[in-house]
PDB file of N, CA and C in Angstrom:
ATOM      1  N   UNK A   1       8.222 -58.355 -41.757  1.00 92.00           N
ATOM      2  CA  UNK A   1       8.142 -56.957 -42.119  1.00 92.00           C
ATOM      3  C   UNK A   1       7.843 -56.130 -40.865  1.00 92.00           C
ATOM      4  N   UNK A   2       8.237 -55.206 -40.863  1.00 96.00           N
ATOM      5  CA  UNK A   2       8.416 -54.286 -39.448  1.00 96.00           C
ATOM      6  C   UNK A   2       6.899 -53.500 -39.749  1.00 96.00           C
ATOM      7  N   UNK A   3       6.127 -53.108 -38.407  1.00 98.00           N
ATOM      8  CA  UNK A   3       5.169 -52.909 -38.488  1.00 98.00           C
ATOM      9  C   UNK A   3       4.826 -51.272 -37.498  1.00 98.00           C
ATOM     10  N   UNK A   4       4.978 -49.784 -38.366  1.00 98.00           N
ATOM     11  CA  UNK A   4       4.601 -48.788 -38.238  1.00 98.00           C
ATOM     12  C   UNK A   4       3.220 -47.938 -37.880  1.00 98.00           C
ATOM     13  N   UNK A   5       3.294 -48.067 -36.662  1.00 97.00           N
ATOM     14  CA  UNK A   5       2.039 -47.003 -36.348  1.00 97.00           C
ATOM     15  C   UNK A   5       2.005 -45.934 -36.053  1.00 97.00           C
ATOM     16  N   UNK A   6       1.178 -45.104 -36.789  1.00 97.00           N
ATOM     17  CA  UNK A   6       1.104 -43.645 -36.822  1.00 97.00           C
ATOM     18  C   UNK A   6      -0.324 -42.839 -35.809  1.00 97.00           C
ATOM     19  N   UNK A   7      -0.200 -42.385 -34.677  1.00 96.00           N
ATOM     20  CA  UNK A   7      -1.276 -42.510 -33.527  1.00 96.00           C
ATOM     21  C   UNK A   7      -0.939 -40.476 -33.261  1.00 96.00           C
ATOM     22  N   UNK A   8      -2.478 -40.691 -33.344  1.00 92.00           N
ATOM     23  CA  UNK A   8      -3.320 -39.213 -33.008  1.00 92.00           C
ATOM     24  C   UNK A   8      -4.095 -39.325 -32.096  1.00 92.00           C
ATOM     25  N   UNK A   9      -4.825 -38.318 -31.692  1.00 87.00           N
ATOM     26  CA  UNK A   9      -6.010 -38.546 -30.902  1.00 87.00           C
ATOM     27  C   UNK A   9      -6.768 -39.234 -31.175  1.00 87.00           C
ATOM     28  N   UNK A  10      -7.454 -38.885 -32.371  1.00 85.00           N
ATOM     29  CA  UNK A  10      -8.546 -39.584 -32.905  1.00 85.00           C
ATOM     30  C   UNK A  10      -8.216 -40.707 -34.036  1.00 85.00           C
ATOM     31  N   UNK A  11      -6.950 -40.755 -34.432  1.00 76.00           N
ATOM     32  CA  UNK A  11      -7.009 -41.751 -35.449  1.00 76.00           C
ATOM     33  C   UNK A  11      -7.183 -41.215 -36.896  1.00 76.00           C
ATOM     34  N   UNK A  12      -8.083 -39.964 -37.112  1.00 77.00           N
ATOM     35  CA  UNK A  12      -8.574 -39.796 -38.429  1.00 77.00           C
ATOM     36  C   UNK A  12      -7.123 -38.731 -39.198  1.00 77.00           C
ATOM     37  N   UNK A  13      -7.191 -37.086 -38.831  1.00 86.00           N
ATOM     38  CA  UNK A  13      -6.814 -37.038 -40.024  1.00 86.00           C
ATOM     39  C   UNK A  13      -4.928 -36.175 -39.657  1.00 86.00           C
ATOM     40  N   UNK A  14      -4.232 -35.768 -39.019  1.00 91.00           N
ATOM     41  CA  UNK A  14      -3.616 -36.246 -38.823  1.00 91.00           C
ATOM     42  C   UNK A  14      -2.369 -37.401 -39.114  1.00 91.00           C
ATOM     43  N   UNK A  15      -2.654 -38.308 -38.061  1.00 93.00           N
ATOM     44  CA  UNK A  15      -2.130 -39.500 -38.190  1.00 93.00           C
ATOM     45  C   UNK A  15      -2.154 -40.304 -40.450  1.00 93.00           C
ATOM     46  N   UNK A  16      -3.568 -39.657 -40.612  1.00 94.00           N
ATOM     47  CA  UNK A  16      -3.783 -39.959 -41.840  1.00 94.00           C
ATOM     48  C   UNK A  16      -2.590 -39.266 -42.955  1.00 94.00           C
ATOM     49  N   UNK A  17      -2.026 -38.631 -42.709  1.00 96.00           N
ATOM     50  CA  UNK A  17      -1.412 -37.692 -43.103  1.00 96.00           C
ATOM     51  C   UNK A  17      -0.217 -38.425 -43.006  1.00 96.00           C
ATOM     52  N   UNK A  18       0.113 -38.255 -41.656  1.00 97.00           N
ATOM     53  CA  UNK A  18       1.627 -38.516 -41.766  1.00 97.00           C
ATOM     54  C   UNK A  18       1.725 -40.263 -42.291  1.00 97.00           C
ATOM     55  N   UNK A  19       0.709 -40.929 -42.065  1.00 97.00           N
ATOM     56  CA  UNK A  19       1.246 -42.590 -42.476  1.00 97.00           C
ATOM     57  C   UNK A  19       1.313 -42.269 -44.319  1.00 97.00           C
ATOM     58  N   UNK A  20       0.581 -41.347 -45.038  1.00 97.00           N
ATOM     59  CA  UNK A  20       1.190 -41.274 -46.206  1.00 97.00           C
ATOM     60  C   UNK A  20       2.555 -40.602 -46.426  1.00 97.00           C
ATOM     61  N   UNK A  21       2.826 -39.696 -45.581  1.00 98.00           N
ATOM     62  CA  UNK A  21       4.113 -39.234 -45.693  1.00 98.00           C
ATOM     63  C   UNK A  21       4.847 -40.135 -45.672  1.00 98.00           C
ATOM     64  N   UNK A  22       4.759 -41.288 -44.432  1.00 98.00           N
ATOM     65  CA  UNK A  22       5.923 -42.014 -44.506  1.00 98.00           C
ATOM     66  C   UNK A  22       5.777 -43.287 -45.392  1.00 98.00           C
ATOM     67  N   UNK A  23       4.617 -43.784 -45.906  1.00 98.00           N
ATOM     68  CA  UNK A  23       4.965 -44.509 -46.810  1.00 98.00           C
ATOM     69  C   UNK A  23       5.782 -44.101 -48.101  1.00 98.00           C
ATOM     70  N   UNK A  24       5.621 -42.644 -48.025  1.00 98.00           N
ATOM     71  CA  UNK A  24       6.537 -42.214 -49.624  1.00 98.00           C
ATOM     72  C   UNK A  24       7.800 -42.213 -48.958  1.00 98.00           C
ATOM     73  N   UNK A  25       8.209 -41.489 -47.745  1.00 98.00           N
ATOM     74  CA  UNK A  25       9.753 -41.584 -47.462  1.00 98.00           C
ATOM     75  C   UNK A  25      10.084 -43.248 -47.389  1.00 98.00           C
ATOM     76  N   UNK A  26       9.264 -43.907 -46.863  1.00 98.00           N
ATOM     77  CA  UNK A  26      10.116 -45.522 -46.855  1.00 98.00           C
ATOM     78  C   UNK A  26      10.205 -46.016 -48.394  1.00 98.00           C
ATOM     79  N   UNK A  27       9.502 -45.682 -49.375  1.00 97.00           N
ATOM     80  CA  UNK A  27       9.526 -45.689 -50.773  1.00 97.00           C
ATOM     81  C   UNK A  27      11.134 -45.083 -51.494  1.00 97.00           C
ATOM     82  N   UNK A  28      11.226 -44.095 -50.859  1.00 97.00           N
ATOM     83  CA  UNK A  28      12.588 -43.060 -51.408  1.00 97.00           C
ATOM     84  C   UNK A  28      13.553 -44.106 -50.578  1.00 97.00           C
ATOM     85  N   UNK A  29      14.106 -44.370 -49.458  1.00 96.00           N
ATOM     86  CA  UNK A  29      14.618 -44.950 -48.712  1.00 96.00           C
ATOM     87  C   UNK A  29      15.117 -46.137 -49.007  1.00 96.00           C
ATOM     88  N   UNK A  30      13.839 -47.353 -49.783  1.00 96.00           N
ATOM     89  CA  UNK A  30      14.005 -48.153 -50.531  1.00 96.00           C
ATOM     90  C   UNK A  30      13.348 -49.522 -49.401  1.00 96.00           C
ATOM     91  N   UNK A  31      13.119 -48.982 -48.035  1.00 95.00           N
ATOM     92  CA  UNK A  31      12.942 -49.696 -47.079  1.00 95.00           C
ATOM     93  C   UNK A  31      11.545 -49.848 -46.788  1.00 95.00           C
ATOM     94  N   UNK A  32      10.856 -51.055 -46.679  1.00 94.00           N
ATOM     95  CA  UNK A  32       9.610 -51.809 -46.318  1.00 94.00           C
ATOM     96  C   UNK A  32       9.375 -52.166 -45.112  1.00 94.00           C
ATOM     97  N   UNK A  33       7.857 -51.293 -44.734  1.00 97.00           N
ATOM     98  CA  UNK A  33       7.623 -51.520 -43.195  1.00 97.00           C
ATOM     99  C   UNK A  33       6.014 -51.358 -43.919  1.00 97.00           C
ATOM    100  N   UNK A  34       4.954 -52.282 -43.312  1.00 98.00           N
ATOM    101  CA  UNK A  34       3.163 -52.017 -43.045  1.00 98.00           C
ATOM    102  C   UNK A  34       3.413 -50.393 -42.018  1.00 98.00           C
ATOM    103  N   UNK A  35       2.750 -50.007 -42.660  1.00 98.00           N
ATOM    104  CA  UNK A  35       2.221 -48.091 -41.946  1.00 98.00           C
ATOM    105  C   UNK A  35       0.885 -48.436 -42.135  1.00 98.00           C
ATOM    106  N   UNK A  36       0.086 -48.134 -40.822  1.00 97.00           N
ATOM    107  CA  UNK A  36      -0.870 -47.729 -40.142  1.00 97.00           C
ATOM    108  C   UNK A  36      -0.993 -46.991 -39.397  1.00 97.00           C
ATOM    109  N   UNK A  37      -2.403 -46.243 -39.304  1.00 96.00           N
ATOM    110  CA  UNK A  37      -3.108 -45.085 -38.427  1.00 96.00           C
ATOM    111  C   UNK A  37      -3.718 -45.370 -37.791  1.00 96.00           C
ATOM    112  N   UNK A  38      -3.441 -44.898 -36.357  1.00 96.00           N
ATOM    113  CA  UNK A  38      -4.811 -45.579 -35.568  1.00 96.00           C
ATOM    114  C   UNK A  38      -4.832 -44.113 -34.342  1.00 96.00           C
ATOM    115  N   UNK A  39      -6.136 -44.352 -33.023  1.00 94.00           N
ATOM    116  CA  UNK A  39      -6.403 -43.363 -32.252  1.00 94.00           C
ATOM    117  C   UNK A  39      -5.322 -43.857 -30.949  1.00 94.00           C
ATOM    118  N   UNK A  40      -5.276 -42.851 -29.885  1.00 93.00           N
ATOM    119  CA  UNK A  40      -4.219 -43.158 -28.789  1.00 93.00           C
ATOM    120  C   UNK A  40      -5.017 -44.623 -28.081  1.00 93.00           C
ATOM    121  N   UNK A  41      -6.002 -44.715 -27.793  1.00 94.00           N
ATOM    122  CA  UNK A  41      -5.903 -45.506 -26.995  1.00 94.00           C
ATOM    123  C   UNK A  41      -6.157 -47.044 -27.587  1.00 94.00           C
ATOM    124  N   UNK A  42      -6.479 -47.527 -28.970  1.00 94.00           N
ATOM    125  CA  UNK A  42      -5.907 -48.468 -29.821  1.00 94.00           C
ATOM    126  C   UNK A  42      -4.665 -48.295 -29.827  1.00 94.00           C
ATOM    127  N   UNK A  43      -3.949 -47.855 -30.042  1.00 95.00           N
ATOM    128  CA  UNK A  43      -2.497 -47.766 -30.127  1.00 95.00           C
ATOM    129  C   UNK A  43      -1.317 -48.820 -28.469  1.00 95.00           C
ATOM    130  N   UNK A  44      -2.781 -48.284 -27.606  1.00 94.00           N
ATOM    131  CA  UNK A  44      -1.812 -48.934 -25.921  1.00 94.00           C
ATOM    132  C   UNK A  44      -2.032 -49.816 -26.426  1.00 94.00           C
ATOM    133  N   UNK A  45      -3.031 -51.080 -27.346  1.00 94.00           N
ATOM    134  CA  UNK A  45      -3.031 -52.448 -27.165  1.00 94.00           C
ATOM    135  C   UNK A  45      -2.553 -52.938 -28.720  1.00 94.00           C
ATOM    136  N   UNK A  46      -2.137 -52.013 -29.280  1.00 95.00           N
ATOM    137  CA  UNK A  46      -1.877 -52.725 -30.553  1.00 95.00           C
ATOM    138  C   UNK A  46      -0.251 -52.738 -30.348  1.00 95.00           C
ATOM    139  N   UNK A  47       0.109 -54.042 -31.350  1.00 96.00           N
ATOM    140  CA  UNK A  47       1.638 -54.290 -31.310  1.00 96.00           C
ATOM    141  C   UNK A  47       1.875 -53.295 -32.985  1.00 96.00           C
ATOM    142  N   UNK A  48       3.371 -52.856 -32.403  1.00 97.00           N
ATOM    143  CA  UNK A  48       4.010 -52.279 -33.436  1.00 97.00           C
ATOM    144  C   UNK A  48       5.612 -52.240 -33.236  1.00 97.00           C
ATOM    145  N   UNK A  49       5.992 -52.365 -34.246  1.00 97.00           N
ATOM    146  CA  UNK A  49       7.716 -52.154 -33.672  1.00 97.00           C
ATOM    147  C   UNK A  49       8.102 -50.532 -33.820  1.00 97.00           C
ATOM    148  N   UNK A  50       7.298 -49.756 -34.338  1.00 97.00           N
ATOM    149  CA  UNK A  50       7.743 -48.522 -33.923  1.00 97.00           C
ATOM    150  C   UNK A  50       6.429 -47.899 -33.984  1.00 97.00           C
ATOM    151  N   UNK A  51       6.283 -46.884 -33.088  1.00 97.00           N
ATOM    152  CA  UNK A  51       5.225 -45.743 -32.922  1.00 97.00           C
ATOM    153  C   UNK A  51       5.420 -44.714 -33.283  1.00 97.00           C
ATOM    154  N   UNK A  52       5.027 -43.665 -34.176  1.00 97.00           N
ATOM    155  CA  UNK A  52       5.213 -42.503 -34.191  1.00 97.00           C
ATOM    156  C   UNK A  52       3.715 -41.296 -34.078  1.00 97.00           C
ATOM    157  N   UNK A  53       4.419 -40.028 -33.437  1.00 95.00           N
ATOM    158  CA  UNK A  53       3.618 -39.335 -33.029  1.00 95.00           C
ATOM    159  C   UNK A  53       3.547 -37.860 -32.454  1.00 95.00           C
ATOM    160  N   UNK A  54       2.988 -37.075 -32.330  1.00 93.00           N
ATOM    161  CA  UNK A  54       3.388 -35.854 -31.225  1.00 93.00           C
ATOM    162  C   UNK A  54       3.605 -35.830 -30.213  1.00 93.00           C
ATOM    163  N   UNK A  55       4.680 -35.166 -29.609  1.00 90.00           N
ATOM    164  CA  UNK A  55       5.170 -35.681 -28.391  1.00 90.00           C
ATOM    165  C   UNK A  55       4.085 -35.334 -27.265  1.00 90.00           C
ATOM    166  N   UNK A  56       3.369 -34.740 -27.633  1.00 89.00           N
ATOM    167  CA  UNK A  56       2.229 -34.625 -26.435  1.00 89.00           C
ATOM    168  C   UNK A  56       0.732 -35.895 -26.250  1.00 89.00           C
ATOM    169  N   UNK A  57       1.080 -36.330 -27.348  1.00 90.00           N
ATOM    170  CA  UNK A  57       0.350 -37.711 -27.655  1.00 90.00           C
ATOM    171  C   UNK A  57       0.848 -39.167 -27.417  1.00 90.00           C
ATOM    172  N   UNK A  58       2.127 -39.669 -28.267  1.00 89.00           N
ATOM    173  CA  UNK A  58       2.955 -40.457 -28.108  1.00 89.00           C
ATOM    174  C   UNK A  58       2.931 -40.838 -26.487  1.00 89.00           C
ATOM    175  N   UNK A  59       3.271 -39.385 -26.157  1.00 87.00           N
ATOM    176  CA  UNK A  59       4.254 -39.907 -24.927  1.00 87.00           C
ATOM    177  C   UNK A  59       3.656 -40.661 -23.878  1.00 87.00           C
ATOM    178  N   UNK A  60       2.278 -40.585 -23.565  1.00 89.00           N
ATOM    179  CA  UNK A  60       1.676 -41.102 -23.057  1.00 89.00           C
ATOM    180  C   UNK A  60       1.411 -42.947 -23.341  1.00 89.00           C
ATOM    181  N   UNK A  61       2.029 -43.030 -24.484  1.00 91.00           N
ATOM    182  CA  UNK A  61       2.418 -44.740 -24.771  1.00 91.00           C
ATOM    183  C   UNK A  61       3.592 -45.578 -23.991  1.00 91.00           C
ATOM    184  N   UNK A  62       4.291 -44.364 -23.225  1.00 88.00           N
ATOM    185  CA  UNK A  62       5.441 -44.947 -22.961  1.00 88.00           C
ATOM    186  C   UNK A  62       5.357 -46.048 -21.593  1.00 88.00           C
ATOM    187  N   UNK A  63       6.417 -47.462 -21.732  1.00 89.00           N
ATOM    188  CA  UNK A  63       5.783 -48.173 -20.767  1.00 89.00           C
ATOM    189  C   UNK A  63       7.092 -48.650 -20.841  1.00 89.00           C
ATOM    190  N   UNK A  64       8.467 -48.313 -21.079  1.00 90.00           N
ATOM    191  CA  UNK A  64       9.509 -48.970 -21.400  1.00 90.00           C
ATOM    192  C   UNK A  64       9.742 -50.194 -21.799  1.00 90.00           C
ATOM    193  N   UNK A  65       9.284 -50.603 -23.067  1.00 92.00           N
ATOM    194  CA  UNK A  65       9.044 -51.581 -23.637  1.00 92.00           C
ATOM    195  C   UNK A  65       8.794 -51.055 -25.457  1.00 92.00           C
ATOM    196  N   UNK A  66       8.028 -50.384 -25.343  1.00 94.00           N
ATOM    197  CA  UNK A  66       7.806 -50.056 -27.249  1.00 94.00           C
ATOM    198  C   UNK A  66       8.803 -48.844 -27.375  1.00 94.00           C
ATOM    199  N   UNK A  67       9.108 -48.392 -28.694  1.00 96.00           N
ATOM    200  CA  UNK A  67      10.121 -47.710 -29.584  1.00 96.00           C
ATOM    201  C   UNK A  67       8.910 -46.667 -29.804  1.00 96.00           C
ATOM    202  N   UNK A  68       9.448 -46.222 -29.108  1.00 96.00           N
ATOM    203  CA  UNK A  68       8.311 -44.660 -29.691  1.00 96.00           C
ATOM    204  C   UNK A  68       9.011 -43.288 -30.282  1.00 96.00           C
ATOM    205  N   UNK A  69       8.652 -42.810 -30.920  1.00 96.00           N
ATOM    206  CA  UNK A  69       9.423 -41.209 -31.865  1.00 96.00           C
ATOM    207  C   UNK A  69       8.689 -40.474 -31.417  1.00 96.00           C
ATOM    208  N   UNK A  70       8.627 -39.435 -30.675  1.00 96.00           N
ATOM    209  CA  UNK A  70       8.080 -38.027 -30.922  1.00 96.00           C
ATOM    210  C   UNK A  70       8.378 -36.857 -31.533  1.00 96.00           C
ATOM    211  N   UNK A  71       7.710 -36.723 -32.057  1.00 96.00           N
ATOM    212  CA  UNK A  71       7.712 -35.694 -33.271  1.00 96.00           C
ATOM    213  C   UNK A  71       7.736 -34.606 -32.879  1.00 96.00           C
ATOM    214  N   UNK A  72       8.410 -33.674 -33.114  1.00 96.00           N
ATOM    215  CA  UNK A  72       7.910 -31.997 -32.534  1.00 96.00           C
ATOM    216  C   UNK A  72       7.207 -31.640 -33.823  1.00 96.00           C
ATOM    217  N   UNK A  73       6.998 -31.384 -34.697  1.00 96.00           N
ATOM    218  CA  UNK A  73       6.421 -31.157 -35.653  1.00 96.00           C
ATOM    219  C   UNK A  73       5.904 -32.285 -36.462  1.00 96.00           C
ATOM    220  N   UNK A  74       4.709 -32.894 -36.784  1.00 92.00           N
ATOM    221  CA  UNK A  74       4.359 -33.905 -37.373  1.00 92.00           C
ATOM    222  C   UNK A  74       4.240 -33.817 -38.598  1.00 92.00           C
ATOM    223  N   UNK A  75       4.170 -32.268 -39.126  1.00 93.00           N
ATOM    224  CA  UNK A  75       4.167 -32.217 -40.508  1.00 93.00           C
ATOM    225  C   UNK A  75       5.152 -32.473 -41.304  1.00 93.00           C
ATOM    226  N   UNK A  76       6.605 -32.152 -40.053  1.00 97.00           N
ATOM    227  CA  UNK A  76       7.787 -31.680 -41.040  1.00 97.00           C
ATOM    228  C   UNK A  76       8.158 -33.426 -41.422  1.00 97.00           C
ATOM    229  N   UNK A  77       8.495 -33.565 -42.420  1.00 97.00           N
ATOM    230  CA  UNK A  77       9.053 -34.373 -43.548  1.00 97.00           C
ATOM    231  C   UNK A  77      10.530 -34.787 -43.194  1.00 97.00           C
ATOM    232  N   UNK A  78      11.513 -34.032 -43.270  1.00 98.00           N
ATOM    233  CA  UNK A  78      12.558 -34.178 -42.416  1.00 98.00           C
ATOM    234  C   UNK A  78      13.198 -34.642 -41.072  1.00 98.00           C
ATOM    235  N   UNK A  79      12.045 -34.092 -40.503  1.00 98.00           N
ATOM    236  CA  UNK A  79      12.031 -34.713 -39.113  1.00 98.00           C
ATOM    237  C   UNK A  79      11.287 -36.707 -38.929  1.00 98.00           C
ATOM    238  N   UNK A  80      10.408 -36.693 -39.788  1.00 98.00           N
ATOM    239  CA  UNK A  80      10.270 -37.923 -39.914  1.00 98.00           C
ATOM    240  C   UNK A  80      10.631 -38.808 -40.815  1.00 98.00           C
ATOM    241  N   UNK A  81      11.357 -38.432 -41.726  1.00 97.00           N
ATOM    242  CA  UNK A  81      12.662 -39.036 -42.178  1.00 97.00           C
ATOM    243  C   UNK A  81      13.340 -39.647 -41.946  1.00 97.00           C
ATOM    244  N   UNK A  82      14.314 -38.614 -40.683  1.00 97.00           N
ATOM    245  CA  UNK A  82      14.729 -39.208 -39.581  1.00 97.00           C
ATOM    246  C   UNK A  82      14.643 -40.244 -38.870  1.00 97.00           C
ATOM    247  N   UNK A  83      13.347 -40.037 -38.268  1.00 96.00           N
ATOM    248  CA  UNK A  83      13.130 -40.897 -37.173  1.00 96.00           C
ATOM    249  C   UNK A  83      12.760 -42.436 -37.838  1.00 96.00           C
ATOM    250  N   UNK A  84      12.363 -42.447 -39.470  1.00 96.00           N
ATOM    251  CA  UNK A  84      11.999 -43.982 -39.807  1.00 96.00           C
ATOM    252  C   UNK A  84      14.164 -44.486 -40.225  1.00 96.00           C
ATOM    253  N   UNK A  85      14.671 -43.576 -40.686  1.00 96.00           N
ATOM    254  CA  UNK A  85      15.857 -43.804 -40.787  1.00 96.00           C
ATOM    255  C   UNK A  85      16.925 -44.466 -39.583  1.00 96.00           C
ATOM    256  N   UNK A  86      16.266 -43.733 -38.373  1.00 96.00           N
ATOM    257  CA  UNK A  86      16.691 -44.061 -37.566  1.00 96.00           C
ATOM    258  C   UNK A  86      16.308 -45.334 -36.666  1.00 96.00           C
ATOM    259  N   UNK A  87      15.291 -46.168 -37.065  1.00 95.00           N
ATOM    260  CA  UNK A  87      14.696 -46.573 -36.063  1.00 95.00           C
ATOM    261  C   UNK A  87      14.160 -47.682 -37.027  1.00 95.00           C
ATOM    262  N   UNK A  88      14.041 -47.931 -37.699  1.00 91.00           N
ATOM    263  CA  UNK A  88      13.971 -49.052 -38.916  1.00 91.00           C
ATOM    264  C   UNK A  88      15.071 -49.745 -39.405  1.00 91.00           C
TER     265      UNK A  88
END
């Protein structure tokens, strides 16, 4: 099972947010991935096959090696739609 992390600053609320968003879009979708929330700097040592995040947050994960999404808007629904559509 493919394994989704959803990374904020802090981990709490946020990130809390969007890992329920996307468990309902992977629900509609029909597609199964573990979604978790965690803070940026758990996130450098945790494995995930995809990261998602604000691009002013995220980006700082980048090491050319993990699948990372940045979000311009973390709220919008559509936009992370997308990116599990795309990348799952």
């Amino acid at each position: 099972m493919k394994k989704v992390l959803v990374v904020c600053g802090n981990g709490l609320g946020s990130s809390m947010i969007v890992e329920m968003n996307a468990n309902a879009i992977l629900k509609e979708l029909g597609l199964e991935a573990s979604v978790s929330h965690t803070d940026l700097t758990t996130a450098k040592t945790e494995p995930a096959d995809l990261y998602i995040g604000s691009e002013d947050i995220v980006g700082s994960l980048e090491d050319g090696k993990k699948n990372i999404v940045m979000l311009k808007n973390i709220m919008d629904k559509k936009e992370l739609r997308a990116a599990l559509e795309n990348n799952l």
